[in-house]
Amino acid sequence: MGASARKHDVFQAIADPTRREVLRLLAEKERPISEISAHFPISRTAISKHLQILSEAELVKGKKAGRERIYHLQPEPLTELKQWLSYYEQFWNNKLQKLKYIVEVENE
């Protein structure tokens, strides 16, 4: 499924702090929804909706295991985010170099 066919894109998916935390949990290991839900003060239904958005953005994948779904991270779509951010690194690096220069001049 191409980026244009996705219902939710990576940027929308990671915009929510709960979804970012779900990704962090799944980066550690694959987990069933019950285990993911235990980390949040919201309902399992709410977590299920977050997982749906992450799945639509192709950041997580769930597989049936008995009566549960086990979710795991699919980090490949994050490359799109990394590429987008990399353009802006030049501005951060430039600001950091200016700051370094100012600090060094003041210390002389």
Coordinates of N, CA and C in Angstrom, one line a residue:
M1 N 0.8 -1.2 0.0 CA 0.0 0.0 0.0 C 0.9 1.2 0.0
G2 N 0.7 2.1 -1.0 CA 1.5 3.3 -1.1 C 1.1 4.4 -0.1
A3 N 2.0 5.4 0.1 CA 1.7 6.4 1.1 C 0.4 7.1 0.8
S4 N 0.1 7.3 -0.5 CA -1.1 8.1 -0.9 C -2.4 7.3 -0.6
A5 N -2.3 6.0 -0.5 CA -3.5 5.2 -0.3 C -3.7 5.0 1.2
R6 N -2.8 5.4 2.1 CA -3.0 5.2 3.5 C -4.1 6.1 4.0
K7 N -4.9 5.6 4.9 CA -5.9 6.4 5.6 C -5.3 7.4 6.5
H8 N -4.3 7.0 7.3 CA -3.6 7.9 8.1 C -2.1 7.9 7.8
D9 N -1.4 9.0 7.7 CA 0.0 9.0 7.4 C 0.8 9.0 8.7
V10 N 2.1 8.8 8.5 CA 3.0 8.7 9.7 C 3.0 9.9 10.6
F11 N 2.9 11.1 9.9 CA 2.9 12.3 10.7 C 1.6 12.4 11.6
Q12 N 0.5 12.0 11.1 CA -0.8 12.0 11.9 C -0.7 11.0 13.0
A13 N -0.1 9.9 12.6 CA 0.0 8.8 13.6 C 0.8 9.1 14.8
I14 N 2.0 9.8 14.6 CA 2.9 10.0 15.7 C 2.6 11.4 16.4
A15 N 1.6 12.1 15.8 CA 1.2 13.4 16.4 C 0.7 13.2 17.9
D16 N 0.1 12.1 18.2 CA -0.5 11.9 19.5 C 0.5 11.2 20.4
P17 N 0.6 11.8 21.7 CA 1.6 11.3 22.6 C 1.3 9.8 23.1
T18 N 0.0 9.5 23.1 CA -0.3 8.1 23.5 C 0.2 7.1 22.4
R19 N 0.0 7.5 21.1 CA 0.5 6.6 20.1 C 2.0 6.5 20.1
R20 N 2.7 7.7 20.4 CA 4.1 7.6 20.4 C 4.6 6.7 21.5
E21 N 3.9 6.7 22.7 CA 4.2 5.8 23.8 C 3.9 4.3 23.4
V22 N 2.9 4.1 22.7 CA 2.6 2.7 22.2 C 3.7 2.2 21.3
L23 N 4.2 3.1 20.4 CA 5.3 2.7 19.5 C 6.6 2.4 20.4
R24 N 6.8 3.2 21.4 CA 8.0 3.0 22.3 C 7.9 1.6 22.9
L25 N 6.7 1.3 23.4 CA 6.5 0.0 24.1 C 6.7 -1.2 23.1
L26 N 6.2 -1.0 21.9 CA 6.4 -2.0 20.9 C 7.8 -2.1 20.3
A27 N 8.6 -1.0 20.5 CA 10.0 -1.1 20.1 C 10.7 -2.0 21.0
E28 N 10.3 -2.1 22.3 CA 10.9 -3.0 23.2 C 10.7 -4.5 22.9
K29 N 9.4 -4.8 22.6 CA 9.0 -6.1 22.3 C 7.6 -6.2 21.8
E30 N 7.2 -7.2 21.1 CA 5.8 -7.3 20.6 C 4.9 -7.6 21.8
R31 N 3.7 -7.1 21.8 CA 2.8 -7.2 23.0 C 1.4 -7.4 22.5
P32 N 0.6 -8.1 23.4 CA -0.9 -8.2 23.1 C -1.5 -6.9 23.6
I33 N -2.7 -6.6 23.1 CA -3.4 -5.4 23.4 C -3.6 -5.2 24.9
S34 N -3.9 -6.3 25.6 CA -4.1 -6.3 27.1 C -2.9 -5.7 27.8
E35 N -1.7 -6.1 27.3 CA -0.4 -5.6 27.9 C -0.2 -4.2 27.6
I36 N -0.5 -3.8 26.4 CA -0.4 -2.4 26.0 C -1.3 -1.5 26.8
S37 N -2.6 -1.9 26.9 CA -3.6 -1.2 27.6 C -3.2 -1.0 29.1
A38 N -2.5 -1.9 29.7 CA -2.2 -1.8 31.1 C -1.3 -0.6 31.4
H39 N -0.6 -0.1 30.3 CA 0.3 1.0 30.5 C -0.4 2.4 30.5
F40 N -1.7 2.4 30.2 CA -2.4 3.7 30.0 C -3.6 3.8 30.9
P41 N -4.0 5.0 31.3 CA -5.2 5.2 32.1 C -6.5 5.3 31.3
I42 N -6.4 4.8 30.1 CA -7.6 4.9 29.2 C -8.1 3.5 28.9
S43 N -9.3 3.4 28.3 CA -9.9 2.1 28.1 C -9.2 1.3 27.0
R44 N -9.4 0.0 27.0 CA -8.9 -0.9 26.0 C -9.4 -0.5 24.6
T45 N -10.7 0.0 24.6 CA -11.3 0.4 23.3 C -10.5 1.6 22.7
A46 N -10.1 2.5 23.6 CA -9.4 3.7 23.2 C -8.0 3.3 22.6
I47 N -7.4 2.4 23.3 CA -6.1 1.8 22.9 C -6.2 1.1 21.5
S48 N -7.3 0.4 21.4 CA -7.6 -0.3 20.1 C -7.7 0.7 19.0
K49 N -8.4 1.8 19.2 CA -8.5 2.9 18.2 C -7.1 3.4 17.8
H50 N -6.3 3.7 18.8 CA -4.9 4.1 18.6 C -4.1 3.1 17.7
L51 N -4.3 1.8 18.1 CA -3.6 0.8 17.3 C -4.1 0.7 15.9
Q52 N -5.4 1.0 15.7 CA -6.0 1.0 14.4 C -5.3 2.1 13.5
I53 N -5.1 3.3 14.1 CA -4.5 4.4 13.4 C -3.0 4.1 13.1
L54 N -2.3 3.5 14.0 CA -0.9 3.1 13.8 C -0.9 2.0 12.7
S55 N -1.8 1.1 12.7 CA -1.9 0.1 11.7 C -2.1 0.7 10.3
E56 N -3.1 1.6 10.2 CA -3.4 2.3 9.0 C -2.2 3.0 8.4
A57 N -1.3 3.5 9.3 CA -0.1 4.2 8.9 C 1.0 3.2 8.7
E58 N 0.7 2.0 8.8 CA 1.7 0.8 8.6 C 2.9 0.9 9.6
L59 N 2.6 1.5 10.8 CA 3.7 1.5 11.8 C 3.7 0.3 12.7
V60 N 2.5 -0.3 12.9 CA 2.4 -1.5 13.6 C 1.6 -2.6 12.8
K61 N 1.8 -3.8 13.2 CA 1.0 -4.9 12.6 C 0.6 -5.8 13.7
G62 N -0.6 -6.2 13.6 CA -1.2 -7.2 14.6 C -1.4 -8.5 14.0
K63 N -1.1 -9.6 14.7 CA -1.3 -10.9 14.2 C -2.1 -11.7 15.3
K64 N -3.0 -12.5 14.8 CA -3.9 -13.3 15.7 C -3.1 -14.4 16.4
A65 N -3.2 -14.5 17.7 CA -2.5 -15.5 18.4 C -3.5 -16.0 19.4
G66 N -4.3 -17.1 19.1 CA -5.3 -17.6 20.0 C -6.5 -16.6 20.0
R67 N -6.8 -16.1 21.2 CA -7.9 -15.2 21.3 C -7.4 -13.7 21.3
E68 N -6.1 -13.5 21.2 CA -5.6 -12.2 21.3 C -4.9 -11.8 20.0
R69 N -4.7 -10.5 19.8 CA -3.9 -10.0 18.7 C -2.5 -9.5 19.4
I70 N -1.5 -10.0 18.8 CA -0.1 -9.6 19.2 C 0.3 -8.5 18.2
Y71 N 0.7 -7.4 18.7 CA 1.2 -6.2 17.9 C 2.7 -6.1 17.9
H72 N 3.3 -5.8 16.8 CA 4.7 -5.5 16.7 C 5.0 -4.2 15.9
L73 N 6.1 -3.6 16.1 CA 6.5 -2.4 15.5 C 6.9 -2.7 14.0
Q74 N 6.6 -1.8 13.1 CA 7.1 -1.9 11.8 C 7.7 -0.5 11.5
P75 N 9.0 -0.4 11.8 CA 9.6 1.0 11.8 C 9.9 1.6 10.4
E76 N 9.8 0.8 9.4 CA 10.1 1.3 8.0 C 9.5 2.6 7.7
P77 N 8.1 2.8 7.9 CA 7.5 4.1 7.6 C 8.2 5.3 8.3
L78 N 8.9 5.1 9.4 CA 9.5 6.2 10.1 C 10.6 6.8 9.3
T79 N 11.1 6.1 8.2 CA 12.1 6.6 7.3 C 11.6 7.9 6.7
E80 N 10.3 7.9 6.3 CA 9.7 9.1 5.7 C 9.8 10.3 6.6
L81 N 9.6 10.1 7.9 CA 9.7 11.1 8.9 C 11.2 11.6 9.0
K82 N 12.1 10.6 9.0 CA 13.5 11.0 9.1 C 14.0 11.8 7.9
Q83 N 13.5 11.4 6.8 CA 13.9 12.2 5.5 C 13.4 13.6 5.6
W84 N 12.1 13.7 6.1 CA 11.5 15.1 6.2 C 12.3 15.9 7.2
L85 N 12.7 15.4 8.3 CA 13.4 16.1 9.4 C 14.8 16.4 8.9
S86 N 15.4 15.5 8.2 CA 16.8 15.7 7.8 C 17.1 17.0 7.0
Y87 N 16.1 17.5 6.3 CA 16.2 18.8 5.6 C 16.4 19.9 6.6
Y88 N 15.7 19.8 7.7 CA 15.8 20.9 8.7 C 17.0 20.9 9.6
E89 N 17.8 19.8 9.6 CA 19.0 19.6 10.4 C 20.0 20.7 10.1
Q90 N 20.0 21.2 8.8 CA 21.0 22.2 8.4 C 20.7 23.5 9.2
F91 N 19.5 23.8 9.5 CA 19.1 25.0 10.3 C 19.6 24.8 11.8
W92 N 19.3 23.6 12.3 CA 19.7 23.3 13.7 C 21.2 23.4 13.8
N93 N 21.9 22.8 12.9 CA 23.4 22.7 12.9 C 23.9 24.1 12.8
N94 N 23.4 24.9 12.0 CA 23.8 26.3 11.8 C 23.6 27.1 13.1
K95 N 22.5 27.0 13.8 CA 22.2 27.7 15.0 C 23.2 27.2 16.1
L96 N 23.5 25.9 16.1 CA 24.4 25.3 17.1 C 25.8 25.8 16.9
Q97 N 26.2 25.9 15.6 CA 27.6 26.5 15.3 C 27.7 27.9 15.7
K98 N 26.6 28.7 15.5 CA 26.6 30.1 15.9 C 26.7 30.2 17.4
L99 N 26.0 29.4 18.1 CA 26.0 29.4 19.6 C 27.4 29.0 20.1
K100 N 28.0 28.0 19.5 CA 29.3 27.6 19.9 C 30.3 28.8 19.7
Y101 N 30.2 29.5 18.6 CA 31.1 30.6 18.3 C 30.9 31.7 19.4
I102 N 29.6 32.0 19.7 CA 29.3 33.1 20.7 C 29.9 32.7 22.0
V103 N 29.7 31.5 22.5 CA 30.2 31.0 23.8 C 31.7 31.1 23.8
E104 N 32.4 30.6 22.7 CA 33.8 30.6 22.7 C 34.4 32.1 22.7
V105 N 33.8 33.0 22.0 CA 34.2 34.4 21.9 C 34.1 35.0 23.3
E106 N 33.0 34.7 24.0 CA 32.7 35.3 25.3 C 33.7 34.8 26.3
N107 N 34.2 33.6 26.1 CA 35.1 33.0 27.1 C 36.6 33.4 26.9
E108 N 36.8 34.1 25.8 CA 38.2 34.5 25.5 C 38.6 35.8 26.2

